[in-house]
Amino acid sequence: MRDVWSMYSDKVMEHFRNPRNVGVIEDPDGVGHVGNPVCGDIMELYIKVRDGVIVDARFRTFGCGAAIATSSMVTEMVKGKTLEEALEISNRAVAEALDGLPPIKMHCSVLAEEALRSAIEDYMKRKGGQGASSGDGQITS
Amino acid sequence: MPERKIYMDYAATTPVRPEVVEAMLPYFTERYGNPSSIHSFGQDARVAVEEARAKVASLIGARPEEIVFTSGGTESDNFAIKGVAYALRGKGDHIVTSSVEHHAVLETCKSLENEGFKVTYLPVDRYGTVDPEDVRKAITERTILVSVMHANNEVGTVQPIEEISKIAHERGTYFHTDAVQTVGHIKVDVEELGVDLLSTSAHKLYGPKGVGALYIRKGTRIAPFVHGGEQERGRRAGTENVPGIVGFGRAAELARAEYEDEARRLSELRDKLIEGLRERIDYIHLNGHPTRRLPGNVHVTVEFVEGESMLLNLDIEGIAASTGSACSSGSLEPSHVLLAMGLSHELAHGSLRFTMGRWSTEEDVERVLEVLPEVVARLRAMSPLYNVRNAYP
Ligand SMILES: Cc1ncc(COP(=O)(O)O)c(C=O)c1O
Ligand code: FES
């Protein structure tokens, strides 16, 4: 494993050491809970939505250094984005924002992308009964 | 950044002792002869190699002519298993080993399976111990070799080798043990253990990397491993790694004189670390046998946190530990040893190995006891599993 983390970028290490937005949102509008089939690691993502815009995001992750860093980064990236924009965030984009991940660790960033999708889907489901998401554009996923 | 780095990964490799380096140096420069040459340069190197052979033999209670130098533990394992398999091909085609062996043994067995040999991988109990009765049941008329490691490199469990070798011999098969983790650390005597073949590696006992030995009991049928010149009695051709072999000899000599006291000292540090971790961290479990284990080995599972993130945090604090075998570096698969012991994937993922050695001190142990609880608390605070109480097998 030593080899792997000597390949982590400074940015990955910085987010790993000081992860942003750790924790839960008490009264969330959407929750994503996903497991990584490759390694068994787990991520939970909570979002708060106002007028179709993600105003807060928090996470809890059981996973490797890359999983924690990508969780932290994805919560930073989604804040202030509309749901449509958020759905366009790919695992690659998260990895790039961290100045890249070692190839063997790319699958860890998938966890972040999937947790985000799952949280947005959850939000859509909760909203489902009450029609569209504050009228802010059609979300298809 | 920490002022002092703490190395707790002696099972992966050890630093070369200054006495060993000193013994090796002349054999790179003034004393560079080829041991096969007739002239004085060659004979000087020959004498050095034979002296080293005698020292390695003496450490394990063998005769010098029963020691073949190799390039390390991996080669010794390959040599022992393939060598016997090829020599006894006409007699049988079945090998018995355990599911917790080092990859050097497991992958060798797998490659023989591709060549038509049959291999039985014995299970272990929750402590990682092989039941000798399982060995008895597994041996058939076709069995030519039983190979069970002396101590496990990940969890440190020491196997009941005396009993297993006795059973192998009762059933008329050879017995090999991978003693890479024990030679120079606890008592290893080929007569007491009753082994026909034994693998060892210099870099685990403060010698250089890339040199090891295979003990081959006199009379054991084994095919040559490397073909070429007449070196090592034609069993392992190639000009000897003279400086490496000299270093191995010196390391063996030092180990023979010191291992007993050192094992006592390390066992105390080990138990102090285990006790301290138990007191300071809840939902932590010791892996491997509680008493039949290597002196410097502490292997734990910390529930609700993942191993790499613990290692990274420890590394930031200047503490070098590991999640298991150095060989599986970068591998995503949880350890085959932990899975064989019945741990779930999740628990296997949250494991940490600390292995101590010559330069480990009480202060090192205290530093780990100070740092790890904080690291665990920090990671648990961000773990979605922490409020779920997991059952431990
Ligand atoms: C039990 C065991 N067998 C074999 C080996 C391989 O030894 P080497 O690194 O000398 O090839 C190791 C060390 O990595 C080991 O711990
Ligand atoms: S190894 Fe599991 S998320 Fe990185």
XYZ file of C-alpha atoms and ligand atoms in Angstrom:
554
model
C 0.000 0.000 0.000
C 2.934 2.263 0.623
C 3.537 2.503 -3.110
C -0.033 3.536 -3.606
C -0.041 6.483 -1.302
C 3.275 7.828 -2.372
C 1.384 8.247 -5.620
C -1.347 10.328 -3.986
C -1.188 13.972 -5.002
C -0.691 16.726 -2.433
C -4.294 17.704 -2.973
C -5.540 14.200 -2.178
C -3.441 14.212 0.973
C -4.666 17.661 1.905
C -8.331 16.589 1.621
C -7.546 13.353 3.413
C -5.956 15.196 6.314
C -8.594 17.912 6.496
C -11.751 16.489 4.999
C -14.473 19.100 4.367
C -18.105 18.581 5.289
C -17.798 15.459 7.413
C -20.964 14.369 9.182
C -24.676 14.089 8.683
C -27.419 16.625 7.924
C -30.122 16.179 10.559
C -33.009 17.036 8.262
C -31.739 16.171 4.771
C -33.599 16.536 1.497
C -31.769 13.571 0.013
C -29.498 10.784 1.242
C -27.279 8.559 -0.862
C -25.928 5.358 0.606
C -23.657 3.300 -1.621
C -21.187 0.471 -1.312
C -18.205 -0.074 -3.550
C -18.470 -3.522 -5.112
C -14.740 -3.590 -5.858
C -13.490 -3.225 -2.311
C -16.499 -3.175 0.014
C -16.027 0.418 1.130
C -19.096 2.512 2.002
C -20.143 6.138 1.576
C -23.137 8.145 2.764
C -23.926 11.525 1.229
C -26.514 13.977 2.605
C -27.815 16.956 0.645
C -29.931 19.974 1.408
C -31.730 21.516 -1.610
C -33.284 24.986 -1.992
C -34.989 26.008 -5.229
C -33.247 23.264 -7.152
C -29.837 24.226 -5.848
C -27.726 22.119 -3.483
C -27.042 24.419 -0.569
C -25.330 21.936 1.753
C -23.698 18.529 1.464
C -22.135 16.267 4.083
C -20.665 12.801 4.052
C -19.596 9.832 6.108
C -17.218 7.333 4.558
C -15.725 3.997 5.535
C -12.923 3.682 3.054
C -9.392 4.233 1.922
C -7.542 7.538 1.607
C -8.815 8.107 -1.928
C -12.391 7.408 -0.855
C -12.196 9.980 1.936
C -10.529 12.594 -0.273
C -13.045 12.133 -3.117
C -15.933 12.275 -0.637
C -14.595 15.533 0.690
C -14.037 16.940 -2.796
C -17.440 15.966 -4.158
C -19.221 17.687 -1.259
C -17.254 20.857 -2.053
C -18.012 20.594 -5.763
C -21.774 20.182 -5.473
C -22.435 23.083 -3.170
C -24.094 25.917 -5.076
C -24.786 23.717 -8.101
C -28.237 23.031 -9.501
C -29.303 19.395 -9.441
C -28.809 19.259 -13.200
C -25.292 20.565 -12.926
C -24.561 18.233 -10.008
C -25.668 15.221 -12.019
C -23.068 16.063 -14.596
C -20.232 15.679 -12.108
C -18.433 12.486 -13.057
C -15.986 10.484 -10.995
C -13.310 11.655 -13.435
C -14.102 15.270 -12.707
C -13.750 14.614 -8.980
C -10.454 12.829 -9.514
C -9.223 15.661 -11.732
C -10.171 18.237 -9.125
C -7.848 16.323 -6.797
C -5.012 16.483 -9.354
C -5.621 12.860 -10.285
C -5.666 9.479 -8.579
C -3.411 6.458 -9.101
C -5.030 4.123 -11.687
C -5.641 1.406 -9.095
C -7.568 3.985 -7.047
C -9.850 5.321 -9.789
C -12.636 2.993 -8.685
C -12.720 4.822 -5.344
C -13.922 7.990 -7.059
C -16.849 6.033 -8.506
C -18.105 5.766 -4.945
C -18.374 9.557 -4.753
C -20.170 9.862 -8.086
C -22.627 7.130 -7.190
C -23.314 8.504 -3.739
C -24.125 11.870 -5.307
C -26.480 10.320 -7.871
C -28.113 8.244 -5.229
C -28.663 11.290 -3.001
C -30.223 13.238 -5.880
C -32.421 10.275 -6.802
C -33.535 10.061 -3.200
C -34.384 13.752 -3.276
C -36.383 13.261 -6.489
C -38.244 10.334 -4.939
C -39.109 12.312 -1.832
C -40.229 15.198 -4.043
C -42.017 12.794 -6.353
C -45.393 13.125 -4.573
C -45.202 16.924 -4.666
C -44.330 17.323 -8.340
C -41.142 18.760 -9.791
C -38.258 20.138 -7.811
C -39.382 23.706 -7.202
C -39.933 24.052 -10.926
C -36.254 24.356 -11.654
C -35.896 22.370 -14.826
C -36.562 18.726 -15.570
C -34.199 16.284 -13.969
C -33.611 13.031 -15.736
C -31.106 10.547 -14.477
C 5.962 16.698 10.878
C 7.203 14.243 13.499
C 10.811 14.540 14.625
C 11.463 10.859 14.752
C 10.173 8.151 12.471
C 9.045 4.927 14.056
C 9.470 1.730 12.053
C 6.954 -0.948 12.969
C 7.233 -3.089 9.859
C 10.107 -5.457 10.649
C 8.171 -8.403 9.226
C 8.318 -6.756 5.791
C 12.049 -6.264 6.031
C 14.732 -5.278 8.525
C 17.575 -2.789 8.313
C 20.976 -4.400 7.735
C 22.993 -4.357 10.957
C 26.172 -2.262 10.828
C 28.242 -5.358 11.777
C 26.751 -7.114 8.768
C 27.508 -4.253 6.387
C 31.055 -4.168 7.718
C 31.506 -7.882 7.059
C 30.173 -7.530 3.524
C 32.106 -4.493 2.334
C 35.490 -6.106 1.564
C 33.756 -8.607 -0.717
C 32.678 -5.846 -3.073
C 36.139 -4.349 -3.389
C 39.438 -6.048 -2.439
C 38.068 -9.569 -2.030
C 36.112 -9.790 -5.260
C 37.150 -13.257 -6.427
C 34.829 -15.793 -8.005
C 34.554 -18.767 -5.613
C 34.900 -21.165 -8.570
C 38.336 -19.806 -9.547
C 41.414 -21.791 -8.592
C 43.639 -18.802 -7.829
C 43.979 -17.113 -4.470
C 41.284 -14.495 -5.180
C 38.829 -17.271 -5.898
C 39.839 -19.381 -2.950
C 39.520 -16.428 -0.604
C 35.910 -15.982 -1.733
C 35.307 -19.740 -1.521
C 36.428 -19.781 2.112
C 34.126 -16.834 2.887
C 31.124 -18.585 1.312
C 31.819 -21.825 3.185
C 32.233 -20.009 6.495
C 28.907 -18.304 5.935
C 27.327 -21.658 5.095
C 28.564 -23.089 8.387
C 27.118 -20.137 10.303
C 23.703 -20.400 8.662
C 23.734 -24.181 9.228
C 24.635 -23.713 12.865
C 21.757 -21.279 13.454
C 19.222 -23.952 12.463
C 21.013 -27.058 13.724
C 21.877 -28.320 10.234
C 25.095 -29.520 8.583
C 26.792 -27.080 6.193
C 26.384 -29.419 3.222
C 22.613 -29.301 3.784
C 22.455 -25.560 3.065
C 21.951 -24.236 -0.478
C 22.152 -20.471 -0.942
C 19.399 -18.871 -3.004
C 18.197 -15.407 -3.915
C 15.788 -15.273 -0.963
C 12.726 -16.726 0.656
C 10.663 -16.748 -2.516
C 13.248 -18.740 -4.438
C 13.736 -21.147 -1.533
C 9.989 -21.862 -1.446
C 9.866 -22.340 -5.220
C 12.933 -24.570 -5.135
C 11.653 -26.782 -2.299
C 8.199 -27.348 -3.735
C 8.994 -27.611 -7.436
C 12.215 -29.485 -6.732
C 10.406 -32.240 -4.812
C 7.440 -32.262 -7.196
C 9.666 -32.791 -10.240
C 11.947 -35.315 -8.531
C 9.023 -37.437 -7.313
C 6.751 -37.032 -10.312
C 6.900 -40.772 -10.975
C 5.837 -41.556 -7.410
C 2.926 -39.203 -6.903
C 1.298 -35.934 -7.813
C -0.329 -34.586 -4.658
C 0.818 -31.763 -2.380
C -0.703 -30.718 0.939
C -0.305 -27.124 2.119
C -2.301 -24.571 4.105
C -4.547 -21.734 3.019
C -2.508 -19.154 4.970
C 0.881 -19.664 3.298
C 2.893 -16.828 1.811
C 2.222 -16.188 -1.878
C 5.651 -17.669 -2.626
C 4.197 -21.056 -1.627
C 0.611 -20.574 -2.809
C 1.529 -19.333 -6.281
C 4.109 -22.083 -6.695
C 1.435 -24.642 -5.839
C -0.972 -23.009 -8.294
C 1.590 -23.181 -11.067
C 2.075 -26.885 -10.325
C -1.693 -27.367 -10.502
C -1.507 -26.002 -14.049
C 1.044 -28.711 -14.757
C -1.310 -31.417 -13.546
C -0.378 -31.724 -9.865
C -3.150 -31.770 -7.262
C -2.956 -29.523 -4.237
C -4.945 -29.574 -0.993
C -5.123 -26.203 0.800
C -5.915 -26.965 4.436
C -8.200 -24.672 6.419
C -7.128 -22.980 9.660
C -8.996 -22.205 12.866
C -9.871 -18.682 14.031
C -6.319 -18.174 15.267
C -4.807 -19.204 11.963
C -3.572 -22.571 13.228
C -3.520 -25.709 11.075
C -4.956 -28.805 12.771
C -2.413 -31.653 12.443
C -5.311 -34.101 12.184
C -6.411 -32.329 9.005
C -2.944 -32.982 7.609
C -3.302 -36.685 8.439
C -6.672 -36.851 6.683
C -5.441 -34.992 3.617
C -2.453 -37.243 2.889
C -3.120 -39.940 0.282
C -1.077 -42.606 -1.457
C -0.253 -39.992 -4.087
C 1.052 -37.330 -1.675
C 4.702 -36.398 -2.181
C 5.044 -33.257 -0.060
C 3.467 -31.455 2.883
C 4.377 -27.761 3.176
C 3.210 -25.719 6.173
C 4.828 -22.445 7.219
C 6.541 -22.164 10.607
C 5.005 -18.790 11.478
C 2.594 -16.654 9.530
C 3.987 -13.370 8.238
C 0.718 -11.483 8.701
C -0.847 -12.590 11.966
C 2.257 -14.143 13.541
C 0.729 -17.495 14.478
C 3.317 -20.240 15.019
C 2.217 -23.617 13.656
C 2.608 -26.980 15.444
C 5.364 -28.041 13.054
C 6.744 -30.920 15.181
C 3.355 -32.659 15.131
C 2.709 -32.017 11.463
C 6.130 -33.206 10.303
C 5.717 -36.369 12.382
C 2.443 -37.145 10.647
C 3.961 -36.450 7.219
C 6.818 -38.837 7.965
C 4.501 -41.537 9.324
C 2.736 -41.392 5.985
C 6.031 -41.466 4.103
C 6.004 -37.974 2.604
C 8.526 -35.155 2.739
C 7.881 -32.095 4.873
C 8.824 -28.509 3.990
C 8.399 -25.419 6.136
C 8.679 -21.753 5.187
C 10.612 -20.444 8.207
C 11.310 -17.010 6.728
C 9.605 -15.280 9.683
C 11.116 -17.446 12.435
C 14.789 -18.089 11.668
C 16.849 -15.754 13.823
C 13.818 -14.772 15.912
C 12.686 -17.888 17.764
C 14.256 -21.322 18.134
C 14.494 -23.112 14.812
C 16.168 -26.514 14.905
C 15.681 -28.755 11.902
C 16.016 -31.891 14.048
C 13.491 -30.800 16.662
C 11.086 -29.569 14.024
C 11.634 -32.743 12.023
C 11.710 -31.015 8.657
C 13.227 -32.207 5.378
C 13.269 -28.801 3.768
C 13.244 -25.322 5.276
C 13.220 -21.891 3.624
C 14.903 -18.821 5.081
C 15.727 -15.296 3.936
C 18.509 -12.984 5.137
C 16.642 -9.676 4.997
C 14.252 -10.714 7.746
C 17.101 -11.149 10.247
C 19.100 -7.955 9.688
C 20.930 -9.312 6.655
C 20.821 -8.059 3.058
C 17.934 -8.447 0.620
C 18.174 -10.874 -2.255
C 19.878 -13.716 -0.428
C 18.397 -16.701 1.338
C 18.883 -20.393 1.846
C 17.101 -23.671 1.476
C 17.917 -26.383 3.991
C 17.765 -29.772 2.294
C 18.085 -32.766 4.647
C 20.782 -35.132 3.456
C 19.271 -37.805 1.228
C 16.191 -35.802 0.212
C 15.312 -36.268 -3.459
C 15.051 -32.906 -5.134
C 15.520 -31.686 -8.703
C 18.085 -28.934 -9.379
C 16.461 -25.509 -9.492
C 18.754 -23.388 -11.638
C 20.677 -25.133 -14.422
C 24.163 -24.101 -15.415
C 27.493 -24.474 -13.632
C 28.393 -26.694 -10.732
C 27.771 -24.129 -7.990
C 25.895 -25.272 -4.876
C 26.596 -28.900 -5.833
C 24.842 -28.446 -9.139
C 21.509 -27.700 -7.454
C 21.523 -23.966 -7.906
C 23.866 -22.807 -10.639
C 25.239 -19.287 -11.006
C 28.171 -17.399 -9.505
C 27.452 -16.970 -5.815
C 26.306 -13.627 -4.399
C 29.443 -13.543 -2.250
C 28.893 -10.255 -0.359
C 25.250 -11.182 0.242
C 26.140 -14.654 1.460
C 28.849 -13.272 3.755
C 26.299 -10.808 5.143
C 23.784 -13.598 5.678
C 26.442 -15.603 7.547
C 27.291 -12.702 9.822
C 23.595 -11.978 10.476
C 23.039 -15.643 11.342
C 26.007 -15.636 13.706
C 24.724 -12.551 15.527
C 21.183 -13.897 15.665
C 22.360 -17.175 17.185
C 24.042 -15.341 20.025
C 21.255 -12.861 20.687
C 17.852 -14.132 19.624
C 16.767 -15.545 22.983
C 17.145 -12.283 24.894
C 15.746 -10.337 21.992
C 12.690 -12.596 21.737
C 12.004 -12.046 25.438
C 12.358 -8.282 25.088
C 10.132 -8.112 22.017
C 7.464 -10.333 23.551
C 7.204 -7.878 26.425
C 6.891 -4.905 24.055
C 4.329 -6.843 22.038
C 2.173 -7.650 25.058
C 2.421 -4.091 26.282
C 1.214 -2.804 22.927
C -1.638 -5.331 22.761
C -2.785 -4.523 26.296
C -2.482 -0.788 25.745
C -4.515 -0.876 22.540
C -7.221 -2.923 24.244
C -7.431 -0.424 27.076
C -7.592 2.607 24.836
C -9.695 1.487 21.859
C -13.056 -0.281 21.985
C -14.127 -2.746 19.319
C -10.540 -3.789 18.648
C -9.556 -7.424 18.277
C -6.248 -9.245 18.243
C -5.770 -11.480 15.218
C -3.627 -14.586 15.362
C -2.880 -16.837 18.297
C -2.823 -15.114 21.713
C 0.293 -16.967 22.915
C 1.734 -19.079 20.089
C 2.787 -16.016 18.101
C 5.934 -14.282 16.871
C 7.624 -12.120 19.533
C 7.335 -8.785 17.698
C 3.955 -9.221 16.016
C 0.806 -7.271 16.877
C -2.023 -7.699 14.383
C -5.378 -6.128 15.125
C -8.729 -5.458 13.551
C -10.271 -2.125 14.420
C -13.972 -2.196 13.694
C -15.728 0.515 11.656
C -12.542 1.901 10.104
C -10.581 0.950 7.045
C -6.942 -0.120 7.119
C -5.386 2.151 4.520
C -6.859 5.281 6.050
C -5.388 4.239 9.429
C -2.009 3.554 7.822
C -1.983 6.916 6.078
C -2.768 8.719 9.303
C -0.073 6.787 11.137
C 2.380 7.582 8.361
C 1.576 11.271 8.699
C 2.526 10.907 12.379
C 5.769 9.198 11.382
C 4.721 5.648 12.265
C 5.291 2.981 9.615
C 2.975 -0.015 9.979
C 1.246 -2.238 7.453
C -2.088 -3.856 6.747
C -0.581 -7.260 6.236
C 1.915 -8.650 3.856
C 4.058 -6.154 1.975
C 3.664 -8.339 -1.071
C -0.027 -7.553 -1.475
C 0.800 -3.858 -1.644
C -1.767 -2.004 -3.622
C -3.974 -5.027 -3.823
C -7.634 -4.394 -3.118
C -8.396 -7.916 -2.057
C -8.557 -8.397 1.674
C -5.865 -10.669 3.044
C -6.293 -14.354 2.196
C -4.988 -15.146 5.680
C -7.698 -13.162 7.460
C -10.419 -14.550 5.208
C -9.168 -18.089 5.885
C -9.432 -17.325 9.607
C -13.095 -16.504 9.092
C -13.065 -12.703 9.205
C -15.653 -10.942 7.061
C -14.399 -8.699 4.238
C -15.347 -5.662 6.272
C -13.359 -6.701 9.328
C -10.450 -7.885 7.210
C -10.378 -4.391 5.689
C -9.925 -2.755 9.073
C -6.744 -4.519 10.064
C -3.307 -3.261 10.996
C -0.013 -4.999 11.579
C 2.746 -3.664 13.802
C 5.934 -5.710 13.781
C 8.792 -4.763 16.069
C 12.486 -5.569 16.057
C 15.951 -4.629 17.225
C 15.490 -0.878 17.254
C 11.985 -0.851 18.699
C 11.660 0.674 22.154
C 9.102 1.265 24.894
C 8.860 4.854 23.707
C 7.851 3.604 20.264
C 5.080 1.543 21.838
C 3.955 4.513 23.908
C 3.884 6.741 20.847
C 1.656 4.261 18.979
C -0.592 4.067 22.038
C -0.860 7.846 21.995
C -1.453 8.253 18.254
C -3.621 5.311 17.182
C -6.571 5.978 19.523
C -6.805 9.537 18.154
C -6.599 8.320 14.576
C -9.298 5.724 15.185
C -11.572 8.237 16.899
C -11.179 10.666 14.016
C -11.918 8.031 11.380
C -14.807 6.557 13.320
C -16.372 10.005 13.542
C -16.582 9.949 9.749
C -17.553 6.286 9.441
C -21.144 5.405 8.515
C -20.616 2.063 10.261
C -19.778 3.313 13.710
C -23.287 3.261 15.128
C -23.931 -0.168 13.691
C -22.678 -2.796 16.125
C -21.010 -5.497 14.135
C -20.723 -9.056 15.267
C -17.176 -10.387 15.377
C -16.760 -14.048 14.484
C 6.640 -16.193 5.227
C 7.395 -15.594 4.081
N 7.792 -16.380 3.060
C 8.481 -15.891 2.019
C 8.829 -14.564 1.943
C 9.596 -14.071 0.758
O 10.925 -13.856 1.070
P 11.840 -12.949 0.117
O 11.341 -11.566 0.293
O 13.222 -13.130 0.648
O 11.697 -13.461 -1.260
C 8.441 -13.703 2.980
C 8.749 -12.265 2.967
O 8.288 -11.441 2.242
C 7.706 -14.240 4.068
O 7.304 -13.459 5.071
S -10.141 1.002 -1.871
Fe -12.239 1.084 -1.429
S -12.815 3.058 -1.940
Fe -10.694 3.036 -2.237
